[in-house]
């Protein structure tokens, strides 16, 4: 299985609300979701976030949501730790399945 793991948190300091900001009439975070959905290689899409608005958007698009713990949603938190949390969660949801992962940050 090839899974797309999208990482997006709520607390942007430089551009608050960037993930839901409209770009060409769509929330900016919709574009990586659509890219993953239209990829012939991706079997499942997961979104790791703490943002209720992103969770809602993801669910509307058929994306599986991974609720990221608060300690991985600070501006000091490392993307690598959020990635590892998401990877482990995907493994736990798909026991025994061979997993390849594609990561998109937004």
mmCIF file with all atom_site columns, C-alpha atoms in Angstrom:
data_model
loop_
_atom_site.group_PDB
_atom_site.id
_atom_site.type_symbol
_atom_site.label_atom_id
_atom_site.label_alt_id
_atom_site.label_comp_id
_atom_site.label_asym_id
_atom_site.label_entity_id
_atom_site.label_seq_id
_atom_site.pdbx_PDB_ins_code
_atom_site.Cartn_x
_atom_site.Cartn_y
_atom_site.Cartn_z
_atom_site.occupancy
_atom_site.B_iso_or_equiv
_atom_site.pdbx_formal_charge
_atom_site.auth_seq_id
_atom_site.auth_comp_id
_atom_site.auth_asym_id
_atom_site.auth_atom_id
_atom_site.pdbx_PDB_model_num
ATOM 1   C CA . UNK A 1 1   ? 0.000   0.000  0.000  1.00 0.00 ? 1   UNK A CA 1
ATOM 2   C CA . UNK A 1 2   ? 1.206   3.496  -0.794 1.00 0.00 ? 2   UNK A CA 1
ATOM 3   C CA . UNK A 1 3   ? -0.161  6.069  1.623  1.00 0.00 ? 3   UNK A CA 1
ATOM 4   C CA . UNK A 1 4   ? 0.005   9.836  1.352  1.00 0.00 ? 4   UNK A CA 1
ATOM 5   C CA . UNK A 1 5   ? 0.566   11.506 4.720  1.00 0.00 ? 5   UNK A CA 1
ATOM 6   C CA . UNK A 1 6   ? -0.375  15.176 4.725  1.00 0.00 ? 6   UNK A CA 1
ATOM 7   C CA . UNK A 1 7   ? 0.914   17.245 7.643  1.00 0.00 ? 7   UNK A CA 1
ATOM 8   C CA . UNK A 1 8   ? -0.805  20.514 8.524  1.00 0.00 ? 8   UNK A CA 1
ATOM 9   C CA . UNK A 1 9   ? -1.144  22.251 11.862 1.00 0.00 ? 9   UNK A CA 1
ATOM 10  C CA . UNK A 1 10  ? -3.395  25.052 12.977 1.00 0.00 ? 10  UNK A CA 1
ATOM 11  C CA . UNK A 1 11  ? -0.955  27.445 14.631 1.00 0.00 ? 11  UNK A CA 1
ATOM 12  C CA . UNK A 1 12  ? 0.892   29.172 11.802 1.00 0.00 ? 12  UNK A CA 1
ATOM 13  C CA . UNK A 1 13  ? 2.707   32.213 13.164 1.00 0.00 ? 13  UNK A CA 1
ATOM 14  C CA . UNK A 1 14  ? 3.845   33.806 9.903  1.00 0.00 ? 14  UNK A CA 1
ATOM 15  C CA . UNK A 1 15  ? 0.497   33.460 8.081  1.00 0.00 ? 15  UNK A CA 1
ATOM 16  C CA . UNK A 1 16  ? -2.346  32.659 10.494 1.00 0.00 ? 16  UNK A CA 1
ATOM 17  C CA . UNK A 1 17  ? -5.130  30.693 8.815  1.00 0.00 ? 17  UNK A CA 1
ATOM 18  C CA . UNK A 1 18  ? -2.973  29.843 5.795  1.00 0.00 ? 18  UNK A CA 1
ATOM 19  C CA . UNK A 1 19  ? -4.306  26.291 5.455  1.00 0.00 ? 19  UNK A CA 1
ATOM 20  C CA . UNK A 1 20  ? -7.875  27.456 4.983  1.00 0.00 ? 20  UNK A CA 1
ATOM 21  C CA . UNK A 1 21  ? -7.030  30.668 3.108  1.00 0.00 ? 21  UNK A CA 1
ATOM 22  C CA . UNK A 1 22  ? -8.694  30.701 -0.326 1.00 0.00 ? 22  UNK A CA 1
ATOM 23  C CA . UNK A 1 23  ? -6.400  30.402 -3.342 1.00 0.00 ? 23  UNK A CA 1
ATOM 24  C CA . UNK A 1 24  ? -8.208  30.464 -6.682 1.00 0.00 ? 24  UNK A CA 1
ATOM 25  C CA . UNK A 1 25  ? -11.480 29.923 -4.827 1.00 0.00 ? 25  UNK A CA 1
ATOM 26  C CA . UNK A 1 26  ? -10.385 26.862 -2.830 1.00 0.00 ? 26  UNK A CA 1
ATOM 27  C CA . UNK A 1 27  ? -8.777  26.430 0.593  1.00 0.00 ? 27  UNK A CA 1
ATOM 28  C CA . UNK A 1 28  ? -5.021  26.218 0.107  1.00 0.00 ? 28  UNK A CA 1
ATOM 29  C CA . UNK A 1 29  ? -4.855  22.850 1.884  1.00 0.00 ? 29  UNK A CA 1
ATOM 30  C CA . UNK A 1 30  ? -7.258  21.320 -0.638 1.00 0.00 ? 30  UNK A CA 1
ATOM 31  C CA . UNK A 1 31  ? -4.582  21.317 -3.353 1.00 0.00 ? 31  UNK A CA 1
ATOM 32  C CA . UNK A 1 32  ? -2.297  18.655 -1.790 1.00 0.00 ? 32  UNK A CA 1
ATOM 33  C CA . UNK A 1 33  ? -5.379  16.555 -1.000 1.00 0.00 ? 33  UNK A CA 1
ATOM 34  C CA . UNK A 1 34  ? -6.447  16.722 -4.645 1.00 0.00 ? 34  UNK A CA 1
ATOM 35  C CA . UNK A 1 35  ? -2.900  15.973 -5.821 1.00 0.00 ? 35  UNK A CA 1
ATOM 36  C CA . UNK A 1 36  ? -2.796  12.847 -3.667 1.00 0.00 ? 36  UNK A CA 1
ATOM 37  C CA . UNK A 1 37  ? -6.285  11.807 -4.737 1.00 0.00 ? 37  UNK A CA 1
ATOM 38  C CA . UNK A 1 38  ? -5.444  12.152 -8.434 1.00 0.00 ? 38  UNK A CA 1
ATOM 39  C CA . UNK A 1 39  ? -2.147  10.292 -8.121 1.00 0.00 ? 39  UNK A CA 1
ATOM 40  C CA . UNK A 1 40  ? -2.328  6.835  -9.680 1.00 0.00 ? 40  UNK A CA 1
ATOM 41  C CA . UNK A 1 41  ? 0.213   5.646  -7.088 1.00 0.00 ? 41  UNK A CA 1
ATOM 42  C CA . UNK A 1 42  ? -1.606  6.601  -3.865 1.00 0.00 ? 42  UNK A CA 1
ATOM 43  C CA . UNK A 1 43  ? -3.917  4.029  -2.300 1.00 0.00 ? 43  UNK A CA 1
ATOM 44  C CA . UNK A 1 44  ? -4.935  5.918  0.861  1.00 0.00 ? 44  UNK A CA 1
ATOM 45  C CA . UNK A 1 45  ? -4.687  9.498  2.084  1.00 0.00 ? 45  UNK A CA 1
ATOM 46  C CA . UNK A 1 46  ? -4.123  10.474 5.708  1.00 0.00 ? 46  UNK A CA 1
ATOM 47  C CA . UNK A 1 47  ? -4.121  13.962 7.226  1.00 0.00 ? 47  UNK A CA 1
ATOM 48  C CA . UNK A 1 48  ? -2.257  14.587 10.488 1.00 0.00 ? 48  UNK A CA 1
ATOM 49  C CA . UNK A 1 49  ? -3.504  17.787 12.099 1.00 0.00 ? 49  UNK A CA 1
ATOM 50  C CA . UNK A 1 50  ? -4.799  19.528 15.200 1.00 0.00 ? 50  UNK A CA 1
ATOM 51  C CA . UNK A 1 51  ? -7.011  21.904 13.184 1.00 0.00 ? 51  UNK A CA 1
ATOM 52  C CA . UNK A 1 52  ? -10.775 21.205 13.305 1.00 0.00 ? 52  UNK A CA 1
ATOM 53  C CA . UNK A 1 53  ? -11.258 23.094 10.017 1.00 0.00 ? 53  UNK A CA 1
ATOM 54  C CA . UNK A 1 54  ? -8.669  20.900 8.287  1.00 0.00 ? 54  UNK A CA 1
ATOM 55  C CA . UNK A 1 55  ? -10.241 17.795 9.798  1.00 0.00 ? 55  UNK A CA 1
ATOM 56  C CA . UNK A 1 56  ? -13.615 18.833 8.409  1.00 0.00 ? 56  UNK A CA 1
ATOM 57  C CA . UNK A 1 57  ? -12.151 19.529 4.969  1.00 0.00 ? 57  UNK A CA 1
ATOM 58  C CA . UNK A 1 58  ? -10.301 16.214 5.006  1.00 0.00 ? 58  UNK A CA 1
ATOM 59  C CA . UNK A 1 59  ? -13.403 14.254 5.975  1.00 0.00 ? 59  UNK A CA 1
ATOM 60  C CA . UNK A 1 60  ? -15.394 15.979 3.231  1.00 0.00 ? 60  UNK A CA 1
ATOM 61  C CA . UNK A 1 61  ? -12.730 14.783 0.774  1.00 0.00 ? 61  UNK A CA 1
ATOM 62  C CA . UNK A 1 62  ? -12.679 11.194 2.081  1.00 0.00 ? 62  UNK A CA 1
ATOM 63  C CA . UNK A 1 63  ? -9.314  11.574 3.812  1.00 0.00 ? 63  UNK A CA 1
ATOM 64  C CA . UNK A 1 64  ? -8.546  9.559  6.952  1.00 0.00 ? 64  UNK A CA 1
ATOM 65  C CA . UNK A 1 65  ? -7.788  11.859 9.880  1.00 0.00 ? 65  UNK A CA 1
ATOM 66  C CA . UNK A 1 66  ? -4.955  11.415 12.360 1.00 0.00 ? 66  UNK A CA 1
ATOM 67  C CA . UNK A 1 67  ? -5.423  13.711 15.342 1.00 0.00 ? 67  UNK A CA 1
ATOM 68  C CA . UNK A 1 68  ? -1.949  14.989 16.116 1.00 0.00 ? 68  UNK A CA 1
ATOM 69  C CA . UNK A 1 69  ? -1.061  15.416 19.801 1.00 0.00 ? 69  UNK A CA 1
ATOM 70  C CA . UNK A 1 70  ? -0.638  18.975 21.059 1.00 0.00 ? 70  UNK A CA 1
ATOM 71  C CA . UNK A 1 71  ? 3.096   18.560 21.760 1.00 0.00 ? 71  UNK A CA 1
ATOM 72  C CA . UNK A 1 72  ? 3.622   17.921 18.019 1.00 0.00 ? 72  UNK A CA 1
ATOM 73  C CA . UNK A 1 73  ? 1.701   21.055 16.999 1.00 0.00 ? 73  UNK A CA 1
ATOM 74  C CA . UNK A 1 74  ? 3.892   23.795 18.380 1.00 0.00 ? 74  UNK A CA 1
ATOM 75  C CA . UNK A 1 75  ? 6.181   25.983 16.293 1.00 0.00 ? 75  UNK A CA 1
ATOM 76  C CA . UNK A 1 76  ? 9.102   24.290 18.066 1.00 0.00 ? 76  UNK A CA 1
ATOM 77  C CA . UNK A 1 77  ? 7.918   20.760 17.214 1.00 0.00 ? 77  UNK A CA 1
ATOM 78  C CA . UNK A 1 78  ? 9.973   18.978 14.584 1.00 0.00 ? 78  UNK A CA 1
ATOM 79  C CA . UNK A 1 79  ? 8.310   17.894 11.360 1.00 0.00 ? 79  UNK A CA 1
ATOM 80  C CA . UNK A 1 80  ? 10.204  14.607 11.662 1.00 0.00 ? 80  UNK A CA 1
ATOM 81  C CA . UNK A 1 81  ? 8.398   13.835 14.927 1.00 0.00 ? 81  UNK A CA 1
ATOM 82  C CA . UNK A 1 82  ? 5.000   14.610 13.385 1.00 0.00 ? 82  UNK A CA 1
ATOM 83  C CA . UNK A 1 83  ? 5.931   12.408 10.427 1.00 0.00 ? 83  UNK A CA 1
ATOM 84  C CA . UNK A 1 84  ? 6.956   9.534  12.713 1.00 0.00 ? 84  UNK A CA 1
ATOM 85  C CA . UNK A 1 85  ? 3.721   9.849  14.707 1.00 0.00 ? 85  UNK A CA 1
ATOM 86  C CA . UNK A 1 86  ? 1.683   9.729  11.488 1.00 0.00 ? 86  UNK A CA 1
ATOM 87  C CA . UNK A 1 87  ? 3.666   6.778  10.133 1.00 0.00 ? 87  UNK A CA 1
ATOM 88  C CA . UNK A 1 88  ? 3.165   4.777  13.326 1.00 0.00 ? 88  UNK A CA 1
ATOM 89  C CA . UNK A 1 89  ? -0.550  5.576  13.355 1.00 0.00 ? 89  UNK A CA 1
ATOM 90  C CA . UNK A 1 90  ? -0.931  4.412  9.743  1.00 0.00 ? 90  UNK A CA 1
ATOM 91  C CA . UNK A 1 91  ? 0.950   1.201  10.585 1.00 0.00 ? 91  UNK A CA 1
ATOM 92  C CA . UNK A 1 92  ? -1.340  0.612  13.581 1.00 0.00 ? 92  UNK A CA 1
ATOM 93  C CA . UNK A 1 93  ? -4.439  1.077  11.409 1.00 0.00 ? 93  UNK A CA 1
ATOM 94  C CA . UNK A 1 94  ? -3.110  -1.340 8.778  1.00 0.00 ? 94  UNK A CA 1
ATOM 95  C CA . UNK A 1 95  ? -1.432  -4.180 10.681 1.00 0.00 ? 95  UNK A CA 1
ATOM 96  C CA . UNK A 1 96  ? 0.604   -6.601 8.620  1.00 0.00 ? 96  UNK A CA 1
ATOM 97  C CA . UNK A 1 97  ? 0.310   -4.537 5.458  1.00 0.00 ? 97  UNK A CA 1
ATOM 98  C CA . UNK A 1 98  ? 3.420   -3.494 3.558  1.00 0.00 ? 98  UNK A CA 1
ATOM 99  C CA . UNK A 1 99  ? 3.596   0.299  3.683  1.00 0.00 ? 99  UNK A CA 1
ATOM 100 C CA . UNK A 1 100 ? 5.288   2.931  1.543  1.00 0.00 ? 100 UNK A CA 1
ATOM 101 C CA . UNK A 1 101 ? 4.749   6.528  2.495  1.00 0.00 ? 101 UNK A CA 1
ATOM 102 C CA . UNK A 1 102 ? 4.671   9.791  0.570  1.00 0.00 ? 102 UNK A CA 1
ATOM 103 C CA . UNK A 1 103 ? 4.694   12.920 2.745  1.00 0.00 ? 103 UNK A CA 1
ATOM 104 C CA . UNK A 1 104 ? 3.313   16.373 1.881  1.00 0.00 ? 104 UNK A CA 1
ATOM 105 C CA . UNK A 1 105 ? 3.717   19.329 4.210  1.00 0.00 ? 105 UNK A CA 1
ATOM 106 C CA . UNK A 1 106 ? 1.506   22.396 4.193  1.00 0.00 ? 106 UNK A CA 1
#
